[in-house]
GROMACS .gro file of C-alpha atoms in nm:
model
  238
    1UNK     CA    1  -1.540  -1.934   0.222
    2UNK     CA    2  -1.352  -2.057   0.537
    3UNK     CA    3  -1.562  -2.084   0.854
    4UNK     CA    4  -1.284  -1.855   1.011
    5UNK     CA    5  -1.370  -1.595   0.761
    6UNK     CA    6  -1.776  -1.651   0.817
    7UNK     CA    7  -1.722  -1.631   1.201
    8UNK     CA    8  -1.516  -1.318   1.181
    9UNK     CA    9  -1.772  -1.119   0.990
   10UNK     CA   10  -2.069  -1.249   1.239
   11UNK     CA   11  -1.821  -1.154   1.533
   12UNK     CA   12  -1.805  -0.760   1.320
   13UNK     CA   13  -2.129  -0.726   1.402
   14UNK     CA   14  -2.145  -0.731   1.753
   15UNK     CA   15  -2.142  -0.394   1.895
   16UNK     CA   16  -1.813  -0.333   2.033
   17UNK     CA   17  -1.611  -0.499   1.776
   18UNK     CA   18  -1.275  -0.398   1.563
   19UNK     CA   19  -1.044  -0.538   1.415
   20UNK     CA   20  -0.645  -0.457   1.519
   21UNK     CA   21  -0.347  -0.492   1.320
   22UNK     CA   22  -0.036  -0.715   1.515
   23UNK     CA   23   0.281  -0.798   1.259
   24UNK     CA   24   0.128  -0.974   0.982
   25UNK     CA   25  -0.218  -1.054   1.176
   26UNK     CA   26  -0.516  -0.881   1.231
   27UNK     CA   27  -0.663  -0.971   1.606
   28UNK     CA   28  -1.045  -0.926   1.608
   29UNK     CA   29  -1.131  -0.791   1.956
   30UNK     CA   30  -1.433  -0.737   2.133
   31UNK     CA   31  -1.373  -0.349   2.329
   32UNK     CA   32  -1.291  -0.062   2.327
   33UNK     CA   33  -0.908  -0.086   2.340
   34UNK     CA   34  -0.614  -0.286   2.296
   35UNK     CA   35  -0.642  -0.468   2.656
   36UNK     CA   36  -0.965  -0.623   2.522
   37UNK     CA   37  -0.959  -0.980   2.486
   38UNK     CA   38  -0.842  -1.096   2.124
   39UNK     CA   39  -1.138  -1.320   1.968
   40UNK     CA   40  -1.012  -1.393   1.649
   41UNK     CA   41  -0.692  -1.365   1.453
   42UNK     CA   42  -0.735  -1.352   1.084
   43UNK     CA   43  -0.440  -1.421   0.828
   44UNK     CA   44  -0.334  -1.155   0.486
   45UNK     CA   45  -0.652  -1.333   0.315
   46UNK     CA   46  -0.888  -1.335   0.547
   47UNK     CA   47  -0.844  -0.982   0.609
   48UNK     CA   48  -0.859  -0.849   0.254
   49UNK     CA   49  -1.180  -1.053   0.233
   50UNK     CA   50  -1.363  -0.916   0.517
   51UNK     CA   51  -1.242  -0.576   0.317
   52UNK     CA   52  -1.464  -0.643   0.066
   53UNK     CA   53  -1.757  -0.747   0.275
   54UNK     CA   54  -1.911  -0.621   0.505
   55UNK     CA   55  -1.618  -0.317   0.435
   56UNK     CA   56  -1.377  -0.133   0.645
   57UNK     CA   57  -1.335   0.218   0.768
   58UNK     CA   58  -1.099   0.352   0.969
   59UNK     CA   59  -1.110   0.341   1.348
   60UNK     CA   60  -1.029   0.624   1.548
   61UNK     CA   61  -0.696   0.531   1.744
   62UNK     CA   62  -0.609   0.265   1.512
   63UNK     CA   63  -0.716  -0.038   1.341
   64UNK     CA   64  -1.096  -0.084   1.125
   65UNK     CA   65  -1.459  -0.048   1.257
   66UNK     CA   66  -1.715  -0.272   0.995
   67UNK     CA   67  -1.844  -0.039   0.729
   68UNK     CA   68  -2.217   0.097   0.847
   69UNK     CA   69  -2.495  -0.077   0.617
   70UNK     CA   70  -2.589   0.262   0.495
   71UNK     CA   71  -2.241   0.320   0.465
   72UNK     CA   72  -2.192   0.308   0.066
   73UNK     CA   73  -1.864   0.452   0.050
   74UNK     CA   74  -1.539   0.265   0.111
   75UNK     CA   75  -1.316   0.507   0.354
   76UNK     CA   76  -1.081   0.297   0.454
   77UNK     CA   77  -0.983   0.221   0.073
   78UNK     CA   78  -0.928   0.551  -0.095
   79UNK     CA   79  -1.010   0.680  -0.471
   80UNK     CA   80  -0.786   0.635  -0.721
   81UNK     CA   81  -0.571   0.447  -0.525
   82UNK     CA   82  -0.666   0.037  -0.586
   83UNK     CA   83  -0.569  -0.170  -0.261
   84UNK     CA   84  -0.464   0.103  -0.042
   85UNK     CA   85  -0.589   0.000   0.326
   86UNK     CA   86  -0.435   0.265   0.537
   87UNK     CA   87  -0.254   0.120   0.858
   88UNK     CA   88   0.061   0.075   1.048
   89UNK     CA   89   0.300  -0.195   1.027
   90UNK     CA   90   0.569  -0.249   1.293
   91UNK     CA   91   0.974  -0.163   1.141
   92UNK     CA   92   1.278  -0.247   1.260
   93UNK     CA   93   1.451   0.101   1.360
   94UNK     CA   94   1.808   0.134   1.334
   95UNK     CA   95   1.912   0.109   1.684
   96UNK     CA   96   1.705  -0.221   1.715
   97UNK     CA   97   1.370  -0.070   1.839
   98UNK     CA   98   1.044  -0.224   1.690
   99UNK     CA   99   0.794   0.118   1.633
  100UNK     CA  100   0.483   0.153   1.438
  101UNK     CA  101   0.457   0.379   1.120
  102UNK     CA  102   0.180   0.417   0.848
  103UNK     CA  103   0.155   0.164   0.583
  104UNK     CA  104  -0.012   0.010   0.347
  105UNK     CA  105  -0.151  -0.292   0.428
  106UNK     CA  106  -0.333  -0.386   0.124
  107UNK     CA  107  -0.241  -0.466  -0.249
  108UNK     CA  108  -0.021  -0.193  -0.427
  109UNK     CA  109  -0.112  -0.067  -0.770
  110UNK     CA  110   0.169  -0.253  -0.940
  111UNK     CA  111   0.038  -0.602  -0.786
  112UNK     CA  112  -0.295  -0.517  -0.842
  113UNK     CA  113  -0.129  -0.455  -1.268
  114UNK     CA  114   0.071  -0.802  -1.215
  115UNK     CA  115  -0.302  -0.978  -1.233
  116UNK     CA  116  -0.390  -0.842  -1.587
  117UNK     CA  117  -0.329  -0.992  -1.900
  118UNK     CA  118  -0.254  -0.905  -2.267
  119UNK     CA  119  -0.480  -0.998  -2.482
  120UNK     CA  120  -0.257  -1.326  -2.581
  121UNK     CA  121  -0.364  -1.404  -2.209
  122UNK     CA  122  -0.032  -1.365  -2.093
  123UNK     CA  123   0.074  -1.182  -1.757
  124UNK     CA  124   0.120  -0.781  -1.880
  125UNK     CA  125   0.360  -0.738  -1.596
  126UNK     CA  126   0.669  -0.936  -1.613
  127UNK     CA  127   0.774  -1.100  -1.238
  128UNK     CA  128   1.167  -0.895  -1.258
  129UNK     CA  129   0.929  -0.613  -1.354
  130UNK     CA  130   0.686  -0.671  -1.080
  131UNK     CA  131   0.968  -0.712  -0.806
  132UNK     CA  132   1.112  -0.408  -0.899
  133UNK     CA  133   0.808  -0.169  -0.841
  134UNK     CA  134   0.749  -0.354  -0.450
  135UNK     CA  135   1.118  -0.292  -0.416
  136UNK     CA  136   1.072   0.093  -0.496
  137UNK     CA  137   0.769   0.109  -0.281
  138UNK     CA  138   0.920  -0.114   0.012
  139UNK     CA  139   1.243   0.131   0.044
  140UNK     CA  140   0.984   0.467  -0.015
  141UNK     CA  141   0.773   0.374   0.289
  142UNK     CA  142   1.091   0.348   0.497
  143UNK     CA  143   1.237   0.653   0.326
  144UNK     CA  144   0.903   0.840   0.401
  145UNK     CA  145   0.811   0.744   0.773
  146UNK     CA  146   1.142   0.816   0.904
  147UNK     CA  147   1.096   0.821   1.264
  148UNK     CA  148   0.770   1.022   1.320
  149UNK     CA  149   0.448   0.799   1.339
  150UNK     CA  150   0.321   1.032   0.970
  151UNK     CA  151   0.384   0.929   0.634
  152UNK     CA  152   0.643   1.242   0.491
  153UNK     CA  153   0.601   1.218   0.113
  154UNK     CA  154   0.806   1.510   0.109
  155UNK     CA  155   1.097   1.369   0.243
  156UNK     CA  156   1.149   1.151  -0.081
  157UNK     CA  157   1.383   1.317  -0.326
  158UNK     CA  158   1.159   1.510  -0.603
  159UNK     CA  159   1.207   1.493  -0.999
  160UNK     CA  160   1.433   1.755  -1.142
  161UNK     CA  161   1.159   2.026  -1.175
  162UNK     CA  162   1.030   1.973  -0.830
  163UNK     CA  163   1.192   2.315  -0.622
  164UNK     CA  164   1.439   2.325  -0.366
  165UNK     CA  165   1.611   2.054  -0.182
  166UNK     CA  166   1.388   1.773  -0.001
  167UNK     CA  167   1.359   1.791   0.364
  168UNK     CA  168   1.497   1.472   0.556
  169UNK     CA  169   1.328   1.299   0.880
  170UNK     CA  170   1.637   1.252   1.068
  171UNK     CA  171   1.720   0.863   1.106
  172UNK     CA  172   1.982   0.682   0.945
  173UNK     CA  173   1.753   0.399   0.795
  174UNK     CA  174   1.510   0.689   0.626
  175UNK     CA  175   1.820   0.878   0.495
  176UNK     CA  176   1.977   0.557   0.388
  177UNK     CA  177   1.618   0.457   0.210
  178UNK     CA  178   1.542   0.784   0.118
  179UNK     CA  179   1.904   0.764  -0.106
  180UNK     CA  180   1.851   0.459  -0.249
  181UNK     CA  181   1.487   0.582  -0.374
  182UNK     CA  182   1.651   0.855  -0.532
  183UNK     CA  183   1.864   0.648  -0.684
  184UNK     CA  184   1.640   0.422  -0.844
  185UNK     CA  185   1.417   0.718  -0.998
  186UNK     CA  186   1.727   0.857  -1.165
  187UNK     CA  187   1.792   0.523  -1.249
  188UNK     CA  188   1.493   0.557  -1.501
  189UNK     CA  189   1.519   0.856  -1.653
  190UNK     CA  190   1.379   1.176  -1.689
  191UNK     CA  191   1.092   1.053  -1.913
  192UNK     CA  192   1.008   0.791  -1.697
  193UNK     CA  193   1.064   0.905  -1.376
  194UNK     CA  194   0.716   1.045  -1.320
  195UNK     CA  195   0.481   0.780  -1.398
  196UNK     CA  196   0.720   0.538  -1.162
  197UNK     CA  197   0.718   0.743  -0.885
  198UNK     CA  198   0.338   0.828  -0.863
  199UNK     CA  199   0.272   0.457  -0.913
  200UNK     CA  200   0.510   0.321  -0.754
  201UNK     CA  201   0.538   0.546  -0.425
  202UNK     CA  202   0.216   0.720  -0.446
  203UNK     CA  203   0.027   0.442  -0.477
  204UNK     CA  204  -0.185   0.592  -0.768
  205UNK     CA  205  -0.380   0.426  -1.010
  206UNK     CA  206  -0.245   0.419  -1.408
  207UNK     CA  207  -0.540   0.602  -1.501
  208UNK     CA  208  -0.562   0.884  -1.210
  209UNK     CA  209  -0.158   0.906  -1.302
  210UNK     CA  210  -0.179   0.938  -1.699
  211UNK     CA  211  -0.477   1.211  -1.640
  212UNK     CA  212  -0.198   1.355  -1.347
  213UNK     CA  213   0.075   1.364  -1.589
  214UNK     CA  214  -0.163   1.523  -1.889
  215UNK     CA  215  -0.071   1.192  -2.111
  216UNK     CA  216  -0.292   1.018  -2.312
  217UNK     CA  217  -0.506   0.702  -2.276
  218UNK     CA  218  -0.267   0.383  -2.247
  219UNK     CA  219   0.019   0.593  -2.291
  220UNK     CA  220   0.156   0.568  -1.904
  221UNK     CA  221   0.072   0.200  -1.938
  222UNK     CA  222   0.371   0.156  -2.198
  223UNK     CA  223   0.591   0.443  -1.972
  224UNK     CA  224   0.515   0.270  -1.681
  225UNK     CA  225   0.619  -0.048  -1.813
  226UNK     CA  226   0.948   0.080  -1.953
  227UNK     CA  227   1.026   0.235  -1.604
  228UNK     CA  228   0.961  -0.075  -1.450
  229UNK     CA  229   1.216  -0.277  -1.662
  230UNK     CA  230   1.498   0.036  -1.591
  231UNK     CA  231   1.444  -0.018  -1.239
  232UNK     CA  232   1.490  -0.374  -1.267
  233UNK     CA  233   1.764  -0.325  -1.477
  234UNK     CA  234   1.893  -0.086  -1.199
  235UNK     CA  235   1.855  -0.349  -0.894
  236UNK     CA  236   1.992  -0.604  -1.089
  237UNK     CA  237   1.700  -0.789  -1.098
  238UNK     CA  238   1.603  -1.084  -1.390
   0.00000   0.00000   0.00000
């Protein structure tokens, strides 16, 4: 790997050390805040490397601490939920003020899908297909942030047999968002609706969702799929 990469994980183990998050870099400082001096900036690949060794877990007031060496468990990545680093990444509000909300800074489930193959070897995941499920989950994280600095899953507008209305963060952008996720899920259909959205938005794995949804083995594979070519259908995509 990269001398950048081997440097950064010797720097992790100096007491001290943390890594920040800063646009689309990740400063490594050496401190206990944010006025520490940056050592290190690593890039989207760097990053997702050093999350697989030494590991990540969350820092208290932002950013990752390196995973303990008797720390076997993975908290900054959580179950049933492949390439969800928990974060915050800086939006664009809409009257022109740059504010930090939670994010996910890793690899969603459907780009984590896009790198399977059939068994003709072939991508399963089709790119239209592909585009459309990281254009559901882009407008969902604006939709759910809203203003506040907390996720607000229930802010998205539910399936049909989901209770009363939804419950808006106020904001233009999230209520403009939150519409256009609506849209989309009606856009696929009753029957399809549910695998989308807990894939899609929740960030859940196929498996985790199929058990979720009381389906059977590989069946949410094929429903997922399906929803995935509605919603490119739906955003004119392909």
């Amino acid at each position: 790997m990269s001398r950048q990469l081997e440097r950064a994980r010797s720097l992790l183990q100096r007491p001290g050390a943390w890594l920040d998050q800063a646009g689309g870099a990740y400063p490594l400082r050496l401190g206990g805040d944010r006025r520490s001096r940056v050592v290190l900036t690593l890039d989207e690949a760097a990053f997702r490397a050093v999350v697989e060794r030494p590991g990540l877990r969350l820092r208290e007031g932002g950013g990752w601490l390196p995973r303990a060496a008797n720390d076997h468990a993975r908290p900054a990545l959580a179950p049933g939920r492949p390439g969800l680093i928990e974060g915050e990444r800086p939006v664009m509000e809409a009257d022109g003020r740059l504010a930090s909300r939670r994010a996910n800074l890793g690899e969603s489930p459907v780009l984590w899908l896009a790198r399977r193959k059939d068994q003709s070897g072939r991508p399963w995941l089709t790119p239209a297909e592909v585009a459309a499920g990281e254009r559901l989950r882009a407008e969902a994280e604006i939709a759910a942030a809203g203003p506040s600095l907390t996720m607000r899953w229930d802010a998205l507008p539910r399936a049909a047999s989901g209770g009363g209305p939804a419950r808006m963060e106020p904001g233009d952008r999230a209520l403009s968002a939150s519409a256009r996720v609506g849209a989309a899920l009606d856009a696929c259909g009753p029957r399809l609706r549910a695998m989308v959205e807990r894939v899609c938005i929740h960030g859940t794995s196929l498996q985790l969702a199929e058990q979720g949804l009381g389906l059977r083995r590989r069946q949410g594979k094929t429903l997922l799929k399906q929803g995935l070519q509605a919603l490119a259908e739906h955003y004119g995509i392909g």
